[in-house]
mmCIF file of C-alpha atoms in Angstrom:
data_model
loop_
_atom_site.group_PDB
_atom_site.id
_atom_site.type_symbol
_atom_site.label_atom_id
_atom_site.label_comp_id
_atom_site.label_asym_id
_atom_site.label_seq_id
_atom_site.Cartn_x
_atom_site.Cartn_y
_atom_site.Cartn_z
ATOM 1 C CA UNK Y 1 55.979 8.904 26.497
ATOM 2 C CA UNK Y 2 52.431 7.874 25.214
ATOM 3 C CA UNK Y 3 49.400 8.568 27.349
ATOM 4 C CA UNK Y 4 47.125 6.744 25.009
ATOM 5 C CA UNK Y 5 48.684 3.596 23.815
ATOM 6 C CA UNK Y 6 46.166 1.077 25.276
ATOM 7 C CA UNK Y 7 43.161 2.888 23.891
ATOM 8 C CA UNK Y 8 44.740 4.642 20.784
ATOM 9 C CA UNK Y 9 42.193 5.110 17.586
ATOM 10 C CA UNK Y 10 39.586 2.833 16.674
ATOM 11 C CA UNK Y 11 41.061 -0.387 18.567
ATOM 12 C CA UNK Y 12 40.245 0.930 22.089
ATOM 13 C CA UNK Y 13 37.593 3.384 22.587
ATOM 14 C CA UNK Y 14 35.715 3.328 19.256
ATOM 15 C CA UNK Y 15 35.146 -0.613 19.558
ATOM 16 C CA UNK Y 16 34.003 -0.331 22.842
ATOM 17 C CA UNK Y 17 31.722 2.897 21.910
ATOM 18 C CA UNK Y 18 30.322 0.580 18.864
ATOM 19 C CA UNK Y 19 29.531 -2.169 21.565
ATOM 20 C CA UNK Y 20 27.840 0.362 23.815
ATOM 21 C CA UNK Y 21 25.630 1.450 20.567
ATOM 22 C CA UNK Y 22 24.792 -2.200 19.733
ATOM 23 C CA UNK Y 23 23.979 -3.210 23.002
ATOM 24 C CA UNK Y 24 21.447 -0.282 23.510
ATOM 25 C CA UNK Y 25 20.060 -0.413 20.393
ATOM 26 C CA UNK Y 26 19.111 -4.093 21.069
ATOM 27 C CA UNK Y 27 17.831 -3.329 24.100
ATOM 28 C CA UNK Y 28 15.491 -0.679 22.986
ATOM 29 C CA UNK Y 29 14.206 -3.141 20.097
ATOM 30 C CA UNK Y 30 13.583 -6.087 21.862
ATOM 31 C CA UNK Y 31 11.436 -3.485 24.508
ATOM 32 C CA UNK Y 32 9.269 -2.454 21.428
ATOM 33 C CA UNK Y 33 9.055 -5.762 20.057
ATOM 34 C CA UNK Y 34 7.871 -7.127 23.246
ATOM 35 C CA UNK Y 35 5.601 -4.162 23.912
ATOM 36 C CA UNK Y 36 4.106 -4.863 20.670
ATOM 37 C CA UNK Y 37 3.584 -8.654 20.874
ATOM 38 C CA UNK Y 38 1.908 -7.907 23.707
ATOM 39 C CA UNK Y 39 -0.558 -5.397 23.033
ATOM 40 C CA UNK Y 40 -1.572 -7.173 19.531
ATOM 41 C CA UNK Y 41 -1.521 -10.542 21.243
ATOM 42 C CA UNK Y 42 -3.841 -9.324 24.068
ATOM 43 C CA UNK Y 43 -6.671 -8.214 21.307
ATOM 44 C CA UNK Y 44 -6.286 -10.646 18.988
ATOM 45 C CA UNK Y 45 -7.843 -13.333 21.029
ATOM 46 C CA UNK Y 46 -10.919 -11.473 21.731
ATOM 47 C CA UNK Y 47 -11.160 -10.638 18.262
ATOM 48 C CA UNK Y 48 -11.839 -14.141 17.247
ATOM 49 C CA UNK Y 49 -14.131 -14.778 20.147
ATOM 50 C CA UNK Y 50 -16.086 -11.776 18.522
ATOM 51 C CA UNK Y 51 -16.569 -12.950 15.193
ATOM 52 C CA UNK Y 52 -18.434 -16.011 16.648
ATOM 53 C CA UNK Y 53 -20.641 -14.417 18.408
ATOM 54 C CA UNK Y 54 -21.491 -11.938 15.424
ATOM 55 C CA UNK Y 55 -22.027 -15.217 13.431
ATOM 56 C CA UNK Y 56 -24.194 -16.866 16.215
ATOM 57 C CA UNK Y 57 -26.096 -13.434 16.837
ATOM 58 C CA UNK Y 58 -26.579 -13.661 12.603
ATOM 59 C CA UNK Y 59 -27.846 -17.205 12.665
ATOM 60 C CA UNK Y 60 -25.278 -18.743 10.662
ATOM 61 C CA UNK Y 61 -24.047 -21.044 13.572
ATOM 62 C CA UNK Y 62 -25.719 -23.111 15.658
ATOM 63 C CA UNK Y 63 -25.248 -22.890 19.891
ATOM 64 C CA UNK Y 64 -23.416 -26.024 19.851
ATOM 65 C CA UNK Y 65 -21.276 -25.344 17.017
ATOM 66 C CA UNK Y 66 -20.270 -21.711 18.938
ATOM 67 C CA UNK Y 67 -19.327 -24.088 21.991
ATOM 68 C CA UNK Y 68 -17.232 -26.564 19.962
ATOM 69 C CA UNK Y 69 -15.769 -23.656 18.032
ATOM 70 C CA UNK Y 70 -14.875 -21.347 21.330
ATOM 71 C CA UNK Y 71 -13.355 -24.314 22.710
ATOM 72 C CA UNK Y 72 -10.790 -24.834 20.053
ATOM 73 C CA UNK Y 73 -9.973 -20.822 20.218
#
């Protein structure tokens, strides 16, 4: 009598365990990717406006140019 005919060796439990590791690995990778993208995305948009403000303060651009460039960003 064979107790583990259906789940013997690599064909049963091994493939299921590999699938579980791939699923959880992909889920963790997606979580870190989205977290990194969210953190960098919030900082990036204000960075460009800060550069425009500095250029306006130094007199490199006029107020009209500042407003036009700010609308494009």
